[in-house]
């Protein structure tokens, strides 16, 4: 069989998602592979399908028991021979799995990384033909990752013990350039085929809210989403207990998960959520890695996470089925102190990096720019050419408030405090607080003492955070960072520049991602199908999505399949599932069609009109399809326009224009480097590049005089890489 046939037979899909086929083909050619794909991007298929075609067993290294169990259970539902080895197995169960593995009964064998420490497992690896070692959640191997697991570093030594080196593949959803480099080095990937998917997930709506009362905000939100499944993440066990208790008292069906619960309670609560028995899960970050529940419609962060990697991974548990979903972060300045405390209580190594990551998270919560573009930039990906129009900062009706005077007061106060104190202390001086520390330092004698006493302290701290996020102030230091001025701040202080902050007024309907949501569907039939799915799942003791995903039921409720042939055309219905569940769902559809013929006819007519409109839109799009955007930028550059002129003409940011031209350099198109790199600085920049490498621009910038711009560095790096 070929990969496409396997995809249809077992998984019920007709085509691959971006990157899947390329990774599969590379592995089948015997190449190592590295796939960086967002949560819900279909990473597991990239090693599961090759495993079925390669001679021998594929070993999957997976970090959590729940993650392994979900994947193995799902594979068994597809009719694929797979098993797991972890600490939950009894001695007799473990021996049975080992015995079956020796005779080649399994195509995939999932193991925890700690298993690599045991001689019994290592001996097994020496006895069975290992075709591939696939490392899931591969970011766990890097100390720069947010889930560092030292046991992952044993993967390489385990591979070295094998008589014949297998194919080695690694997959993760969140990897900065630094983590990516670590994965390749520590797994010793040999000239791997790499596919880095876009970190953008268009179906997710991102928003940061700053409510006066977070619990009240959650209550309001859940009233608007009463029939939806969601996760509420909290920073501490105490917050989890408080939020869950409050929701239950209000009659909201919610359960909880954190490390303070006993194992039986955690398992029971997790399964109640996964099996759609309880719609809301309130949890710490102990819950979630590998939780493959496709119909999570929202993820709310009650507290700000301590880094963007954690946030994006947790938020990414919404909308794994591709349906429109929301990611709401409730932010307060107290979250910063909570996370600093958690960092101090954690591992002593790497604290400096953790504090830097926390500062980036604070910037995300305070930026006025497009939230989606902030995320893309953080992970080293080019921003969208325009605001996404699908995040809280892009979609709200907002008015700008001039805060130039307030900014001048804050910046002046920082300067008069000699740029040696943190944001909270600066806010106290501006507020006019009468504390012993202020008196002992004579700050009560400063001209800026009490000049913002009419503002709440939290508002002053928010303004300080905004000025940091916008680059007018900077944080220096780690555990107790101090606030300092930047070069940009002097334009405000001298009165040559004004500054405004945006304030939310009225929120629009945020679900702009409606390509699937607005498609014609019989909602009554959909509910009938959901009920029978729940019954089947309970009988089989599996999660409902393992029977059929919501997206599959919605297609059934659009197209009314009444024959086996029609049912096999529905996305997500493969041969194995058709044989196992097809007739049960066909009976529901047939009965409905017989009982409501007029309703079925109405939906079919609407569907026909929708298809005609889609066809028309496709033709119009083809007629007006623009040329590649970066090539249009290049044409304007060759016509003599400078960066700012191109940005104005194309309504792009200057950074986007720069990135377009860098792409042209990488493709071998002619660019005059002297337009961007002052010749007198070229040797200095090359020396800094050779000292710092080309992975990150900031270290290079810090080695050079201030007058050398990031633009010059970017083009020098591109030129250097091309000539190397």
XYZ file of C-alpha atoms in Angstrom:
724
model
C 0.000 0.000 0.000
C 1.059 3.605 -0.527
C 0.724 6.446 2.057
C -2.460 7.861 0.504
C -4.182 4.465 0.575
C -3.226 3.994 4.228
C -4.472 7.504 5.051
C -7.882 6.700 3.565
C -8.173 3.145 4.859
C -7.267 3.761 8.490
C -7.771 7.469 9.081
C -10.593 8.180 6.647
C -8.969 11.196 4.939
C -8.433 11.725 1.221
C -5.477 14.123 1.378
C -2.606 15.128 3.635
C -2.180 18.368 5.517
C 0.761 20.662 4.618
C 4.085 19.009 5.374
C 2.749 15.548 6.207
C 3.381 13.952 2.818
C 6.842 15.529 2.505
C 7.914 14.214 5.928
C 6.458 10.756 5.242
C 8.193 10.492 1.864
C 11.527 11.557 3.376
C 11.269 8.925 6.113
C 10.317 6.216 3.617
C 13.461 7.137 1.651
C 15.473 6.409 4.787
C 16.192 10.002 5.825
C 16.138 11.386 9.348
C 13.406 13.982 9.785
C 12.461 16.964 11.941
C 8.884 18.219 11.929
C 7.868 21.387 13.770
C 4.109 21.655 13.436
C 1.534 23.419 15.631
C -0.708 21.578 18.063
C -3.399 19.886 16.005
C -1.234 19.966 12.876
C -1.150 16.173 12.507
C 2.375 15.307 13.653
C 1.563 11.736 14.716
C 0.474 10.696 11.211
C 3.962 11.665 9.985
C 5.538 8.729 11.843
C 2.550 6.385 12.163
C 2.054 5.913 8.413
C 5.765 5.217 7.700
C 5.716 2.768 10.622
C 3.108 0.692 8.772
C 5.238 0.592 5.618
C 8.722 0.058 7.075
C 10.087 -3.387 7.889
C 10.351 -3.736 11.661
C 8.967 -1.893 14.670
C 8.860 1.866 15.253
C 9.754 2.989 18.779
C 7.908 6.152 19.806
C 9.405 8.078 22.730
C 6.574 9.934 24.453
C 6.748 11.956 27.688
C 3.407 11.278 29.376
C 1.353 8.188 30.133
C -1.876 9.933 29.094
C -0.323 10.925 25.768
C 0.804 7.362 25.047
C -2.506 5.832 26.098
C -4.574 8.177 23.926
C -2.457 7.512 20.852
C -2.342 3.753 21.337
C -6.095 3.567 22.004
C -6.745 5.603 18.856
C -4.453 3.372 16.751
C -6.243 0.273 18.022
C -9.552 1.873 17.037
C -8.107 2.218 13.528
C -7.170 -1.472 13.559
C -3.411 -0.801 13.795
C -1.196 -3.040 15.963
C 0.339 -0.825 18.639
C 1.174 -1.084 22.335
C 2.777 0.923 25.131
C 5.306 0.238 27.874
C 5.102 2.394 30.985
C 4.908 2.202 34.765
C 1.190 1.370 34.791
C 1.831 -2.154 33.441
C 1.935 -5.044 35.882
C 4.865 -7.464 35.734
C 2.812 -10.019 33.809
C 1.520 -7.364 31.359
C 5.040 -6.083 30.794
C 6.341 -9.598 30.058
C 3.482 -10.218 27.625
C 4.204 -6.988 25.703
C 7.916 -7.855 25.551
C 7.127 -11.369 24.342
C 4.840 -10.112 21.564
C 7.313 -7.418 20.558
C 10.029 -10.066 20.109
C 7.905 -11.939 17.558
C 7.120 -8.771 15.617
C 3.473 -8.413 16.607
C 3.580 -4.616 16.898
C 4.254 -1.966 14.279
C 4.444 0.814 16.883
C 5.696 0.552 20.453
C 5.282 3.627 22.673
C 7.674 4.046 25.621
C 8.402 6.698 28.239
C 11.924 8.191 28.090
C 12.683 6.868 31.598
C 12.314 3.342 30.193
C 15.625 3.911 28.377
C 17.385 3.598 31.744
C 16.359 -0.053 32.196
C 18.560 -2.875 30.942
C 15.560 -5.116 30.218
C 14.213 -2.635 27.650
C 17.639 -1.966 26.145
C 18.141 -5.722 25.684
C 14.768 -5.904 23.919
C 15.890 -3.157 21.536
C 18.935 -5.230 20.659
C 16.723 -8.252 19.861
C 14.030 -6.715 17.647
C 14.452 -5.055 14.239
C 13.968 -1.321 14.969
C 13.013 0.486 11.774
C 12.585 3.956 13.238
C 12.869 5.860 16.511
C 10.338 8.703 16.614
C 10.677 11.292 19.369
C 7.402 13.039 20.191
C 7.382 16.381 22.064
C 11.058 16.622 21.075
C 11.458 20.055 22.686
C 11.728 18.161 25.992
C 15.334 17.309 25.075
C 16.476 20.935 25.246
C 17.233 22.796 28.450
C 16.009 25.893 26.576
C 12.612 24.244 26.098
C 9.741 24.730 28.543
C 9.331 21.023 29.419
C 12.959 19.923 29.758
C 13.246 16.200 30.586
C 16.837 15.005 31.272
C 15.838 11.419 30.386
C 15.352 12.527 26.762
C 19.130 12.882 26.479
C 19.418 9.081 26.759
C 17.712 8.556 23.413
C 20.950 9.033 21.500
C 22.868 6.487 23.617
C 20.033 3.954 23.195
C 20.231 4.346 19.408
C 24.018 3.878 19.534
C 23.561 0.448 21.153
C 21.555 -0.880 18.211
C 23.364 -3.055 15.697
C 21.947 -1.069 12.803
C 21.127 2.630 13.122
C 17.402 3.163 12.486
C 15.773 6.202 10.929
C 15.485 8.920 13.582
C 12.592 11.371 13.483
C 11.663 14.183 15.869
C 8.447 16.165 16.206
C 7.307 19.107 18.306
C 4.799 21.942 18.235
C 6.848 24.647 19.936
C 10.498 25.235 19.096
C 12.404 28.492 18.947
C 15.501 28.464 16.692
C 17.648 27.682 19.765
C 15.520 24.669 20.746
C 15.465 23.449 17.149
C 19.274 23.478 17.039
C 19.391 21.537 20.323
C 17.032 18.855 19.006
C 19.187 18.249 15.938
C 22.419 18.134 17.926
C 21.287 16.059 20.939
C 19.435 13.474 18.828
C 22.342 13.452 16.358
C 19.994 13.798 13.407
C 21.921 13.029 10.225
C 21.211 15.579 7.454
C 17.509 15.531 8.386
C 14.687 16.552 6.135
C 13.143 19.527 7.934
C 9.622 20.836 7.734
C 8.725 23.858 9.838
C 5.034 24.554 9.509
C 3.536 27.974 10.015
C 2.884 28.669 13.675
C -0.263 30.454 12.621
C -3.526 28.656 13.346
C -6.195 30.755 11.625
C -9.105 29.078 13.421
C -7.907 30.337 16.819
C -8.982 33.740 18.092
C -6.542 35.326 20.578
C -7.444 37.970 23.127
C -5.915 39.475 26.273
C -8.389 40.869 28.799
C -7.605 42.876 31.942
C -10.764 42.503 34.052
C -11.218 44.010 37.520
C -12.562 40.657 38.708
C -11.363 37.528 36.891
C -13.993 35.224 38.394
C -16.808 37.506 37.247
C -15.231 37.634 33.782
C -15.176 33.818 33.605
C -18.811 33.638 34.739
C -19.854 36.043 31.974
C -17.849 34.144 29.386
C -19.273 30.744 30.312
C -22.836 32.087 30.075
C -22.113 32.959 26.443
C -20.545 29.516 25.798
C -22.806 27.297 27.886
C -22.824 24.286 25.574
C -19.132 24.244 24.753
C -16.175 22.307 26.097
C -13.227 24.289 27.432
C -10.137 24.380 29.637
C -9.390 27.040 32.260
C -5.699 27.154 33.181
C -4.576 28.549 36.545
C -1.040 29.173 37.810
C -1.502 27.547 41.237
C -3.430 24.687 42.844
C -5.162 27.186 45.117
C -6.529 29.106 42.115
C -7.712 25.835 40.534
C -9.617 24.856 43.690
C -11.181 28.318 44.078
C -12.285 28.659 40.442
C -13.673 25.116 40.227
C -15.563 25.480 43.517
C -17.068 28.822 42.436
C -18.216 27.402 39.097
C -19.811 24.366 40.717
C -21.683 26.612 43.193
C -23.025 28.565 40.224
C -24.329 25.356 38.673
C -21.590 25.088 36.017
C -20.452 21.516 35.474
C -16.678 21.696 35.991
C -13.952 19.397 37.264
C -10.314 20.009 38.203
C -6.807 18.635 37.755
C -3.558 19.377 39.588
C -0.677 17.514 41.207
C -2.194 17.889 44.682
C -5.032 15.455 43.874
C -4.491 11.743 44.370
C -3.916 9.685 41.236
C -7.374 8.080 41.183
C -9.054 11.480 41.440
C -6.894 12.930 38.658
C -7.650 9.984 36.366
C -11.390 10.140 37.119
C -11.592 13.901 36.527
C -9.533 13.729 33.343
C -11.680 10.948 31.885
C -14.896 12.793 32.817
C -13.661 15.694 30.708
C -12.256 13.626 27.836
C -15.405 11.512 27.579
C -17.611 14.639 27.331
C -19.304 13.914 30.663
C -18.142 17.239 32.168
C -17.553 20.139 29.745
C -15.168 22.354 31.763
C -11.716 21.414 33.062
C -9.988 23.766 35.535
C -6.308 22.834 35.794
C -2.701 23.770 36.354
C -0.158 23.160 33.598
C 0.093 19.574 34.930
C -2.877 18.887 32.642
C -2.746 18.824 28.927
C 0.394 17.645 27.133
C -0.824 15.130 24.595
C -4.499 15.479 25.533
C -6.026 14.831 22.138
C -9.560 16.171 22.640
C -10.525 17.749 19.315
C -13.676 19.651 20.356
C -12.219 22.029 22.967
C -13.858 25.275 21.889
C -12.031 27.621 24.254
C -8.977 27.834 26.486
C -9.011 30.509 29.175
C -5.859 31.416 31.077
C -6.930 32.651 34.499
C -3.296 33.645 35.076
C -0.592 34.642 32.621
C 1.806 31.714 31.942
C 5.510 32.293 32.503
C 6.577 31.920 28.863
C 5.215 32.064 25.330
C 6.045 28.407 24.637
C 3.783 27.234 27.476
C 1.069 29.691 26.531
C 0.963 28.725 22.861
C 1.027 25.018 23.609
C -1.770 25.307 26.188
C -3.840 27.706 24.086
C -3.303 25.372 21.123
C -5.384 22.682 22.799
C -8.388 24.615 21.547
C -9.719 23.856 18.088
C -7.638 20.796 17.245
C -10.435 19.777 14.866
C -9.986 22.978 12.853
C -13.219 24.574 14.055
C -13.344 28.199 15.234
C -12.159 28.400 18.861
C -11.051 31.065 21.319
C -7.946 31.596 23.458
C -8.564 34.174 26.173
C -5.847 35.330 28.584
C -6.947 37.178 31.744
C -4.029 39.393 32.749
C -3.173 41.308 35.903
C 0.133 42.705 37.124
C -0.029 40.299 40.086
C 0.568 37.471 37.575
C 4.113 38.771 37.106
C 4.914 38.370 40.806
C 3.328 34.901 40.894
C 5.482 33.727 38.003
C 8.649 35.206 39.463
C 7.947 33.265 42.637
C 7.388 30.049 40.637
C 10.667 30.587 38.776
C 12.528 31.052 42.062
C 10.977 27.891 43.496
C 11.968 25.890 40.410
C 15.263 24.566 39.111
C 18.183 26.899 39.786
C 19.707 26.342 36.334
C 18.411 28.452 33.493
C 16.681 31.084 35.636
C 18.093 33.918 33.567
C 16.493 32.471 30.440
C 13.195 31.932 32.290
C 13.089 35.576 33.380
C 13.757 36.709 29.811
C 10.906 34.512 28.606
C 8.634 35.950 31.314
C 9.421 39.473 30.097
C 8.362 38.457 26.561
C 5.103 37.102 27.973
C 4.444 40.406 29.750
C 5.121 42.244 26.483
C 2.528 40.038 24.740
C -0.074 40.993 27.347
C 0.649 44.710 26.949
C 1.263 45.137 23.241
C -1.216 47.064 21.132
C -0.116 45.308 17.970
C -1.631 42.219 16.372
C -1.401 39.340 18.870
C -1.037 36.753 16.128
C 1.916 38.612 14.638
C 3.523 38.862 18.083
C 3.339 35.066 18.386
C 4.735 34.503 14.892
C 7.624 36.888 15.507
C 8.439 35.227 18.824
C 8.838 31.843 17.147
C 11.069 33.279 14.439
C 8.458 33.383 11.685
C 7.668 36.308 9.393
C 4.651 38.277 10.533
C 1.541 38.500 8.384
C 1.676 41.361 5.922
C -1.383 42.943 7.547
C -3.065 42.695 10.947
C -4.887 39.383 11.202
C -8.338 40.892 11.927
C -8.891 37.858 14.146
C -7.514 38.754 17.572
C -8.584 41.021 20.394
C -6.240 43.839 19.376
C -7.343 43.799 15.743
C -11.077 43.265 16.180
C -12.231 45.504 18.989
C -13.729 48.932 18.453
C -11.169 51.113 20.167
C -10.393 54.744 20.749
C -6.942 56.174 21.212
C -6.192 58.124 24.373
C -3.227 60.480 24.344
C -0.970 59.585 27.274
C 2.001 61.745 26.324
C 1.831 63.698 29.596
C 1.513 60.516 31.673
C 4.405 58.932 29.757
C 6.584 61.997 30.357
C 5.846 61.831 34.079
C 6.761 58.125 34.232
C 9.920 58.474 32.148
C 11.002 61.522 34.119
C 10.460 59.664 37.396
C 12.543 56.700 36.199
C 15.357 59.083 35.260
C 15.213 60.926 38.592
C 15.374 57.595 40.417
C 18.632 57.057 38.502
C 17.196 54.038 36.604
C 18.000 51.717 39.525
C 14.553 50.521 40.669
C 11.725 48.250 39.554
C 8.288 49.116 38.177
C 6.525 48.736 41.528
C 8.883 51.193 43.270
C 8.521 53.693 40.415
C 4.729 53.413 40.694
C 4.915 54.029 44.467
C 6.882 57.261 43.955
C 4.492 58.477 41.249
C 1.533 57.574 43.451
C 3.068 59.421 46.397
C 3.232 56.406 48.715
C 4.462 57.199 52.238
C 6.742 54.219 52.835
C 9.889 53.900 54.905
C 11.942 52.965 51.831
C 10.811 56.056 49.934
C 11.658 58.294 52.881
C 15.020 56.619 53.490
C 16.010 57.190 49.858
C 14.627 60.773 49.930
C 12.379 59.985 46.976
C 9.630 62.028 48.656
C 11.739 65.091 47.749
C 11.742 64.311 44.016
C 9.734 66.633 41.759
C 7.934 63.554 40.385
C 6.838 62.333 43.832
C 3.040 62.092 43.900
C 2.472 63.648 40.461
C 0.181 60.721 39.538
C -1.559 60.348 42.899
C -4.952 60.574 41.143
C -4.267 57.281 39.341
C -4.688 53.807 40.903
C -1.309 52.130 41.368
C -2.371 49.246 39.078
C -3.101 51.755 36.310
C 0.360 53.307 36.716
C 1.963 49.859 36.564
C -0.065 49.035 33.452
C 1.182 52.222 31.789
C 4.753 51.291 32.721
C 4.214 47.799 31.228
C 2.813 49.403 28.071
C 5.876 51.651 27.743
C 8.104 48.583 28.137
C 6.160 46.631 25.527
C 6.380 49.552 23.091
C 10.135 49.969 23.609
C 10.162 53.288 25.530
C 11.411 51.546 28.676
C 13.400 48.360 29.148
C 13.762 45.829 31.943
C 17.321 45.034 32.996
C 18.127 42.096 35.262
C 16.339 38.853 36.013
C 14.780 38.087 39.396
C 14.338 41.743 40.380
C 14.492 43.644 37.080
C 14.983 47.394 37.126
C 13.373 49.838 34.717
C 15.619 51.919 32.468
C 15.112 54.417 29.670
C 15.743 53.527 26.043
C 16.887 55.739 23.209
C 13.262 56.005 22.056
C 12.175 57.471 25.397
C 14.059 60.731 24.821
C 11.745 61.659 21.964
C 8.877 61.616 24.471
C 10.788 63.401 27.237
C 11.901 66.239 24.960
C 8.354 66.788 23.736
C 9.053 65.943 20.107
C 6.823 62.915 20.010
C 3.359 62.036 21.288
C 2.116 58.641 22.384
C -1.348 57.116 22.620
C -2.781 54.013 24.194
C -5.834 52.184 22.930
C -8.740 51.406 25.223
C -11.370 48.774 24.477
C -14.924 50.140 24.146
C -17.337 47.694 22.529
C -16.388 44.188 21.482
C -17.567 42.900 18.131
C -18.534 39.343 17.342
C -15.045 37.841 17.408
C -15.594 34.624 15.495
C -14.263 35.888 12.202
C -13.041 32.422 11.256
C -16.318 31.172 9.812
C -15.355 29.231 6.694
C -16.504 25.986 8.315
C -18.916 27.404 10.888
C -21.113 29.074 8.290
C -21.413 26.020 6.087
C -24.902 24.631 5.735
C -25.573 21.964 8.325
C -28.615 20.287 9.838
C -28.145 21.078 13.528
C -30.929 18.768 14.680
C -29.405 15.785 12.865
C -25.984 16.761 14.228
C -27.327 16.546 17.798
C -28.866 13.117 17.062
C -25.506 11.921 15.757
C -23.690 13.325 18.806
C -26.011 11.451 21.164
C -25.534 8.111 19.435
C -21.769 8.741 19.388
C -21.812 9.292 23.147
C -23.728 6.027 23.631
C -21.312 4.081 21.414
C -18.287 5.621 23.159
C -19.600 4.672 26.595
C -20.260 1.108 25.447
C -16.767 0.824 23.968
C -15.197 2.692 26.948
C -13.375 5.069 24.606
C -13.411 8.821 24.081
C -16.209 10.053 21.764
C -13.837 11.503 19.152
C -12.314 8.037 18.734
C -15.644 6.948 17.252
C -15.985 9.974 14.941
C -14.798 13.572 15.340
C -17.223 16.512 15.407
C -16.054 17.510 11.929
C -17.084 14.075 10.611
C -20.538 14.297 12.232
C -20.991 17.770 10.753
C -20.289 16.424 7.271
C -22.882 13.705 7.849
C -25.339 16.445 8.860
C -24.558 18.317 5.632
C -24.630 15.542 3.059
C -27.094 12.973 4.521
C -25.237 9.758 3.551
C -27.733 6.876 3.363
C -25.608 4.220 1.624
C -22.240 2.720 2.507
C -20.730 4.287 -0.617
C -21.953 7.752 0.410
C -20.758 7.248 3.990
C -17.260 6.334 2.754
C -17.074 9.765 1.068
C -17.380 11.504 4.451
C -14.057 12.823 5.808
C -12.883 10.696 8.734
C -14.727 7.527 7.730
C -12.149 4.871 6.789
C -12.717 1.215 5.955
C -12.125 0.026 9.517
C -14.516 2.544 11.087
C -17.084 1.978 8.369
C -17.127 -1.702 9.209
C -17.247 -1.080 12.953
C -19.618 1.902 13.275
C -20.944 2.773 9.821
C -24.333 1.023 9.985
C -25.164 2.540 13.380
C -24.804 6.076 12.042
C -26.340 5.266 8.673
C -29.472 4.123 10.486
C -29.714 7.461 12.320
C -29.380 9.393 9.027
C -31.871 7.147 7.164
C -34.478 7.478 9.903
C -34.050 11.238 10.006
C -34.331 11.599 6.224
C -37.525 9.513 6.260
C -39.043 11.516 9.136
C -38.134 15.040 7.946
C -38.095 14.994 4.113
C -38.976 18.721 3.768
C -36.179 19.802 6.115
C -33.710 17.607 4.238
C -34.814 19.123 0.937
C -34.397 22.651 2.355
C -30.845 21.919 3.534
C -29.899 20.286 0.234
C -31.171 23.332 -1.688
C -29.170 25.658 0.572
C -26.120 23.431 0.097
C -26.497 23.665 -3.678
C -26.609 27.479 -3.451
C -23.534 27.446 -1.204
C -21.595 25.334 -3.700
C -22.527 27.713 -6.526
C -21.307 30.672 -4.458
C -18.060 28.875 -3.599
C -17.500 28.111 -7.279
C -18.109 31.758 -8.196
C -15.747 32.979 -5.463
C -13.051 30.577 -6.663
C -13.286 31.907 -10.223
C -13.134 35.520 -8.991
C -10.103 34.737 -6.830
C -8.307 33.124 -9.749
C -9.033 36.169 -11.908
C -7.598 38.591 -9.373
C -4.855 36.414 -7.852
C -1.933 38.691 -6.965
C 1.637 37.914 -7.800
C 3.898 36.645 -5.027
C 4.024 39.508 -2.564
C 7.778 39.510 -2.042
C 8.357 39.629 -5.802
C 6.179 42.738 -6.057
C 8.365 44.299 -3.347
C 11.457 43.329 -5.341
C 10.054 44.958 -8.482
C 9.569 48.248 -6.617
C 13.083 47.999 -5.160
C 14.586 47.458 -8.636
C 12.580 50.473 -9.805
C 14.535 52.618 -7.340
C 12.182 52.851 -4.358
C 13.723 52.800 -0.868
C 12.388 50.709 2.032
C 10.118 53.416 3.454
C 8.666 54.285 0.048
C 7.885 50.609 -0.641
C 6.300 50.230 2.789
C 4.053 53.258 2.216
C 3.077 52.270 -1.311
C 2.272 48.665 -0.361
C 0.789 49.458 3.053
C 3.320 47.161 4.725
C 5.614 47.580 7.704
C 9.247 48.385 7.016
C 10.214 45.067 8.664
C 8.015 43.123 6.231
C 9.643 44.903 3.291
C 13.088 44.038 4.688
C 12.063 40.388 5.080
C 10.787 40.327 1.482
C 14.161 41.496 0.209
C 16.025 39.050 2.449
C 13.943 36.286 0.839
C 15.003 37.616 -2.564
C 18.664 37.430 -1.472
C 18.179 33.828 -0.373
C 16.667 32.990 -3.781
C 19.682 34.461 -5.543
C 18.020 37.637 -6.830
C 20.341 40.621 -7.221
C 20.365 43.119 -4.351
C 22.824 45.972 -3.858
C 24.072 45.322 -0.324
C 25.508 48.837 -0.131
C 21.901 50.109 0.024
C 21.594 48.513 3.453
C 25.115 47.915 4.842
C 27.369 50.982 5.337
C 30.698 49.907 3.874
C 32.662 51.261 6.851
C 30.877 48.824 9.182
C 30.966 45.688 7.023
C 34.136 44.222 8.588
C 32.838 44.859 12.134
C 29.535 43.112 11.410
C 31.294 40.091 9.869
C 33.515 39.821 12.949
C 30.433 39.897 15.213
C 28.676 37.270 13.089
C 31.665 34.932 13.289
C 31.760 35.437 17.043
C 28.005 35.014 17.724
C 26.785 32.856 14.831
C 23.797 33.570 12.578
C 21.019 32.030 14.686
C 19.971 35.214 16.563
C 20.376 38.891 15.678
C 20.302 40.354 19.200
C 23.706 38.956 20.334
C 25.265 40.342 17.153
C 23.682 43.761 17.790
C 25.019 43.821 21.348
C 28.576 43.314 20.040
C 28.375 46.331 17.735
C 28.184 50.132 18.092
C 24.640 51.497 18.564
C 24.639 53.257 15.199
C 24.744 49.915 13.339
C 21.110 49.062 12.652
C 19.320 45.734 12.703
C 18.667 46.282 8.985
C 22.397 46.297 8.242
C 22.907 43.199 10.392
C 20.070 41.265 8.713
C 21.403 41.905 5.206
C 24.970 41.137 6.276
C 23.819 37.809 7.776
C 22.005 36.984 4.524
C 25.082 37.866 2.463
C 27.396 35.969 4.811
C 25.194 32.833 4.763
C 24.931 32.938 0.967
C 28.701 33.177 0.476
C 29.681 30.649 3.149
